[in-house]
Structure formats: structure tokens, C-alpha cells
Amino acid sequence: MKGNLAIYPGSFDPLTNGHLDILTRGLEIFDRIIIAVSESEHKQSLFTIPERLSLLQKAVQSKKNVAAESFHGLLMDYAHHKGAIAIIRGLRAISDFEYEFQMALMNRHLSQNSHSDHEVETIFLMPDEKYTYLSSTLVKEVTRLGGDVKNFVPDFVEKALKEKLKK
Ligand code: PNS
């Protein structure tokens, strides 16, 4: 497949409608996107990598220009290996900015120091306002406490959350 490729990386523990909103916006800009779950994590996660990947694959199976993968090691190595020109990240609020800024600049440094012939840029996209306060963390907490997350995740994610968190 040809065309500009971007990587949309994350923990996706689990995928939310906010992530899918960013993905849809990304497809207006890039020809192809790989939504990629990182295998090297510092956070305690609820879903395993294969479980998260399977939820991502389900979510994108009808989108012909999107693939779901997992990656090991540095994001920049993976992006160069895939021939991506950009990294997509969602920015919800100012509170996201500091971490994202640090990560983008570190990634730029890594990209410039690689032996690749092109630099990988980070592109920030804003989700719809209705997802400004949405996060995987909150979705897990609300489900754990018996709340309804129907409007915030696809049906199959809601089902997976309930199965995982049932006592
Ligand atoms: O959804 P998250 O947890 O905000 O995603 C963070 C993620 C996975 C994009 C970031 O931790 C990452 O890129 N991890 C891969 C390892 C890496 O390249 N680390 C250096 C980043 S500057």
C-alpha cells in the first residue's frame, strides 16, 4: 500500500471512543495509519497486550487504510522501520501538554540521531469536546464501580471491561 503513513501509538488500556475520534481525524490528513500498542510499559495495565491488540483490531477491521499492531522497544525505531512520516497524539487539555511536549521533543531527538533519511514529526490532534474529559483510566474506574460507559467505548470494549472487572 502506498501513501503517507502515520503511527498512532498508545497504551490503549482499553481503546475508547476518544481514541477512535483521533484516528478518524488522522485519516483526513494521512493516507494510512497504524494504530499501535506499545509492549514496553511502565504503567500497571488491566488488559494484556494481546487483549488490547485484539480490541484495536476489532475496532479498525472495517477501515481499509488502518492496521492495528503492537510494537516492542522505542517508538521512533518502530516508526522508522515502518517508513512513517509522523506520529499522531491526541491532546485533550493543557494538562496533557507537558508530558506530550517532552515526549515529542525526545522523539525528535531520537529521530534526528537515527540513520534514517527522514525525520518523523509528531502531530497533535484535538478530539471532539465531548471526549475532553475521557480517559482509559476513568473508563476503568467507572466500570469497576458499576457505572455506565456506553457512550465512551465501543460495545465490545464495554463487554470486555465488564468481563475483566466482574468480581
Ligand atoms: O497512551 P499512552 O500511555 O500515553 O502512550 C505512551 C506511549 C506508548 C506512546 C509511549 O510511552 C511510548 O512511545 N512508548 C514506547 C517506548 C518509547 O519510545 N519511549 C520513549 C518515548 S519519548
XYZ file of C-alpha atoms and ligand atoms in Angstrom:
189
model
C 0.000 0.000 0.000
C 1.349 3.467 -0.895
C 0.867 6.955 0.569
C 1.812 8.877 3.675
C 1.875 6.718 6.754
C 1.427 7.850 10.348
C 1.672 5.849 13.546
C -0.896 6.427 16.276
C 0.783 4.889 19.346
C -0.529 4.401 22.845
C -1.270 2.098 25.725
C -4.928 1.701 24.701
C -5.833 0.057 28.025
C -8.507 -0.046 26.726
C -9.357 1.765 23.499
C -12.022 4.484 23.906
C -14.218 6.483 21.539
C -11.822 9.374 22.139
C -9.022 7.336 20.542
C -11.299 6.451 17.617
C -12.192 10.121 17.175
C -8.476 10.992 16.898
C -7.970 8.135 14.449
C -10.809 9.399 12.219
C -9.323 12.895 12.252
C -5.915 11.473 11.399
C -7.350 9.737 8.358
C -8.332 13.158 6.965
C -4.624 14.014 6.876
C -2.754 10.763 6.264
C -3.308 8.071 3.639
C -2.601 5.260 6.077
C -2.404 4.907 9.834
C -1.102 2.137 12.031
C -2.689 2.253 15.465
C -0.001 0.665 17.581
C 0.012 -0.544 21.159
C 3.343 -0.314 22.958
C 4.610 -3.532 24.504
C 7.059 -1.758 26.781
C 5.140 -0.108 29.507
C 5.750 1.470 32.813
C 2.114 1.518 33.853
C 0.158 -1.263 35.512
C -2.358 -2.328 32.890
C -5.720 -4.058 33.081
C -5.666 -5.753 29.670
C -2.735 -7.789 28.320
C -1.042 -6.690 25.082
C -2.796 -9.422 23.011
C -6.156 -8.419 24.522
C -5.600 -4.735 23.756
C -4.403 -5.527 20.254
C -7.428 -7.693 19.622
C -9.760 -4.845 20.711
C -7.883 -2.453 18.389
C -8.151 -4.920 15.506
C -11.879 -5.279 16.047
C -12.299 -1.511 16.061
C -10.443 -0.916 12.788
C -11.363 -4.010 10.778
C -13.801 -2.061 8.576
C -11.337 0.800 7.957
C -9.310 -0.143 4.936
C -6.439 2.309 5.475
C -5.839 1.388 9.097
C -3.891 -1.501 10.577
C -3.536 -2.416 14.248
C -0.211 -3.703 15.528
C 1.852 -3.923 18.681
C 5.452 -2.775 18.855
C 8.413 -3.520 21.053
C 11.093 -1.028 22.135
C 11.438 2.571 21.035
C 8.578 4.154 19.155
C 10.997 6.013 16.886
C 12.745 2.802 15.832
C 9.389 1.278 15.011
C 8.250 4.412 13.111
C 11.431 4.495 11.012
C 11.212 0.778 10.359
C 7.655 1.207 9.072
C 8.564 4.237 6.951
C 6.146 6.502 8.828
C 6.393 10.260 8.374
C 4.533 11.198 11.540
C 3.351 10.219 14.994
C -0.200 11.157 15.922
C -1.031 12.035 19.512
C -4.305 13.297 20.954
C -4.277 16.421 23.123
C -7.296 16.813 25.363
C -6.321 19.611 27.702
C -3.420 21.719 28.876
C -2.717 19.045 31.475
C -1.683 16.677 28.668
C 0.703 19.197 27.213
C 3.801 18.912 29.382
C 4.187 15.156 29.065
C 3.381 15.245 25.358
C 5.830 18.091 24.733
C 8.648 16.212 26.488
C 7.884 13.042 24.607
C 7.648 14.791 21.230
C 10.996 16.535 21.728
C 12.704 13.362 22.917
C 11.285 11.541 19.917
C 12.510 14.297 17.603
C 15.994 13.968 19.113
C 15.891 10.193 18.601
C 14.628 10.620 15.055
C 17.376 13.114 14.158
C 20.030 10.809 15.572
C 18.860 7.774 13.681
C 20.354 6.768 10.364
C 17.058 7.280 8.607
C 16.832 9.686 5.650
C 13.771 11.431 7.032
C 12.650 12.881 10.344
C 9.434 11.741 11.968
C 7.234 14.636 13.147
C 4.722 14.474 15.987
C 1.286 15.819 15.063
C -1.197 16.691 17.807
C -4.904 16.408 17.164
C -7.751 17.517 19.424
C -10.698 15.216 19.965
C -14.315 16.353 19.899
C -15.148 18.377 23.036
C -17.342 15.589 24.316
C -14.196 13.493 24.803
C -12.137 16.173 26.540
C -12.502 14.534 29.925
C -12.441 10.959 28.692
C -9.572 8.644 29.554
C -8.982 4.893 29.693
C -8.277 5.297 33.403
C -11.677 6.867 34.111
C -13.492 4.333 31.959
C -11.918 1.525 34.014
C -12.778 3.193 37.306
C -16.388 3.905 36.335
C -16.886 0.310 35.139
C -15.262 -1.073 38.269
C -17.726 0.908 40.390
C -20.749 -0.223 38.381
C -21.229 2.929 36.254
C -22.266 3.102 32.609
C -19.566 3.752 30.000
C -21.727 3.017 26.901
C -21.189 6.454 25.402
C -17.450 6.329 25.803
C -16.289 2.991 24.394
C -17.363 0.617 21.590
C -19.805 -2.157 22.663
C -17.167 -4.875 22.511
C -14.844 -2.850 24.760
C -17.643 -2.355 27.277
C -18.230 -6.112 27.258
C -14.513 -6.843 27.702
C -14.328 -4.360 30.582
C -17.290 -5.926 32.338
C -15.858 -9.415 31.942
C -12.463 -8.330 33.204
C -13.780 -6.383 36.170
C -16.592 -8.629 37.325
C -15.991 -9.868 40.802
O -1.288 6.003 25.815
P -0.005 6.449 26.444
O 0.297 5.621 27.683
O 0.030 7.926 26.731
O 1.157 6.140 25.355
C 2.507 6.361 25.639
C 3.390 5.719 24.556
C 3.109 4.229 24.460
C 3.113 6.368 23.220
C 4.884 5.979 24.955
O 5.098 5.520 26.265
C 5.853 5.308 24.018
O 6.093 5.787 22.935
N 6.400 4.146 24.434
C 7.335 3.368 23.621
C 8.765 3.428 24.185
C 9.435 4.736 23.796
O 9.699 5.005 22.654
N 9.699 5.560 24.827
C 10.314 6.866 24.650
C 9.270 7.930 24.356
S 9.966 9.538 24.379
